[in-house]
Amino acid sequence: MFFDSDLLMSALRALTPILLAALGGAICERAGVFNIGLEGMMLMGCFTAVATSWFTGSPWLGVLAAALAAAGYSLILAVGAVTLRGDAVVLGVAMNLLAVGLTGFLLRTVFGVQGTFDDPSLAGLPLIGGFTPLTYLSWAAVAVAAVLLSRHVWGLRLRGVGEAPDAAATLGVSPVRYKYGAILVSGVLCGLAGAQLALGNVTLFTENMTAGRGWIAVVAVMLGRAAPVGVLLAALLFGLAEAAGFRLQGLGLPQQATDAAPYVVTLGALFLTTARRRRRIRPSGAAS
Amino acid sequence: MNPARITGALRSPVTFSVLAGVLIGALFLVGTGADPITAYEAVLTGALGADGIGSTLTTTTSVLGMALALAIPLRARLINLGGDGQMVLGGITAAVTGLYSPLPAPLTVVLALLAGMAAGAAYATLAALCENHLGVPLLVSSLLLSYPAVSLASYLARYPLKEPGSSLPQTRAMPDGVELPSFGDSTVTVGLVLVAVAAAAYCFTDRRTAVGYEIRMTGLNARFSAYAGVERRGLTLKLMSVSGALAGLVGAIGVLSFPYRFVDGSLTAPGYTWTGLTAALLAMAAPIGTVISSFFFAVLQVGGLAMERTTEVPRELTQVLQAIVIVFLAARLRFPGRWFDRRKEAV
């Protein structure tokens, strides 16, 4: 059978890194910061997780270090876009490029290898019921983010900062502080996403191993309209596409076709939802 | 140049970003135990010396081609991130044309170049249509479309078009004479001339024509230019088709130069798209600036290899340098004098 519990399991595994990164992106979006540096932050998380796990022998320290490193890396966006009012899109693109170069450079200076660092003694994350603890954490994060954004005063202030920064400032809510907070949280979540990718799904580091997942996460934010549950559904779609791709590969389809599957499915979903949304908006006559 | 312009250039964010990049790069070099001066010397002599200049000019061809492809929409503040897909489709289309065209060799070369440009343009137009009619931001649609295109070309080069008996994922070599003429016995081909002509055409369009003016106005203030009658959707479509055509041209040039075939990964692996985007961003898409910054990054890329040989510092450092330059530029950091002025304005 094509759709069975194995497929769902591998879909849920594929979904975890996207979901974590996309949640971070959604929180930034709500605070009014367009964060397309998710890919780069994830990649920094991947490398830090592997390097720390290798040197300390503890994957848990690897996860912690990945979260801290990616949060530190996200400061580039915070300082550049919020404090210095630079262009967030250009900064995000540059951060993604910098992460590819930096991790490649570190891979060669720290481990002396090019391409892939793969060692049998590198400790990966343990599995509980077929998933890493980070997978469960990602589900919990969706619930927490959903409650915070809709119920808690922090979430309401964050949304206020995103939608009407001047009004928020008048009420004594510092937009700068909330934006910094949102960006740092997105850094932590992307670091966890990277750790999951490098110590959970597999146990190795490959140059550019995020391979566009950060961009899929950006799309998941758009698809899910920056709402935690919406983002979860969008990420699930990607997870299913990736798992189905692997399954098809087992059935003899060339790898190239299955590599492309998640992107094609994501694009298709994006077209369908935006087209529907536009049809709904158009009668009011507001063309941007 | 009068003194005011010179001080202006010195205080510009571009100068600051490049200097900051070079300085931070030096810190990295010290961190790995290398002497920064020796390393930078190796970059320069390796890229501009007699052994390296041919390689630098070949790299410049691809980097400048991609930089122009990305600069032209960027002038109107449209970011095309699908360069890889457009370039690779251009390359594989040129390869198919070169292999199967019944025309005489010189005509086949022209046909292959045109076919590559058409393929790139068609694919880039698809991304523009996604933005115009489906409301998907160009940045996202162009990038996501790029992945299936790269996969498709990879599939073609590995299965239906694969050279029989070869263990490498590559097509057969072009027939005799189906190649771009090169200068002397160097690897520099007429492709460099084609890209230079494209740069000159962009420069002329930007400065002297109404379209160029419309593009710049849209880049400076999209709402104002829309009010003044610039039709945004049409402009997006036009700019993306030109952009894709240039990316396709770079792919076709790659196939019609050494090793005269489509090799899976050989167009995307050197990162021409991203280096080109970096160069275009550094120049803020201005024509002459794009040429200069493309050459600068080609020197870095080729010189990085020489640096790796002499100092054992990984060549990835040059990629780090490029990105740092753009991070500083994006944050619009300037030398203190200007910076304080700007903050005063903001208050």
XYZ file of C-alpha atoms in Angstrom, chain A residues 11-27 38 42 134-143 145 186 189-190 192-193 196 213 216-218 220-221 227-236 238-239:
54
model
C 6.342 12.541 6.709
C 6.308 13.583 10.356
C 10.083 13.218 10.536
C 10.584 15.272 7.385
C 8.207 17.909 8.691
C 9.989 18.646 12.000
C 12.821 20.922 10.767
C 10.481 22.829 8.455
C 7.927 23.271 11.211
C 10.459 24.626 13.722
C 11.941 27.075 11.235
C 8.535 28.125 9.926
C 7.265 28.831 13.443
C 10.216 31.153 13.905
C 9.422 32.814 10.594
C 5.777 33.198 11.590
C 6.656 34.909 14.871
C 15.756 31.035 8.002
C 19.217 26.528 10.131
C 12.782 17.690 19.155
C 9.808 16.424 17.149
C 7.653 16.398 20.275
C 9.078 19.761 21.224
C 8.048 21.155 17.821
C 4.437 20.080 18.391
C 4.484 21.624 21.846
C 5.951 24.796 20.326
C 3.011 25.049 17.918
C 0.562 24.878 20.829
C 2.908 29.789 20.035
C 13.235 32.582 15.384
C 13.841 27.693 16.648
C 15.974 27.592 13.485
C 16.716 23.509 16.857
C 15.560 22.844 13.286
C 17.051 18.016 14.181
C 14.234 23.791 3.445
C 10.127 26.049 2.071
C 9.670 27.306 5.628
C 9.312 30.871 4.302
C 4.967 27.691 4.842
C 4.719 31.009 6.709
C -0.614 31.424 12.238
C 0.960 28.513 14.147
C -1.694 25.951 13.207
C -1.739 27.112 9.588
C 2.039 26.819 9.489
C 1.754 23.297 10.909
C -0.615 22.264 8.118
C 1.601 23.823 5.450
C 4.697 22.093 6.832
C 2.765 18.815 6.974
C 5.775 19.481 2.602
C 6.564 16.537 4.875
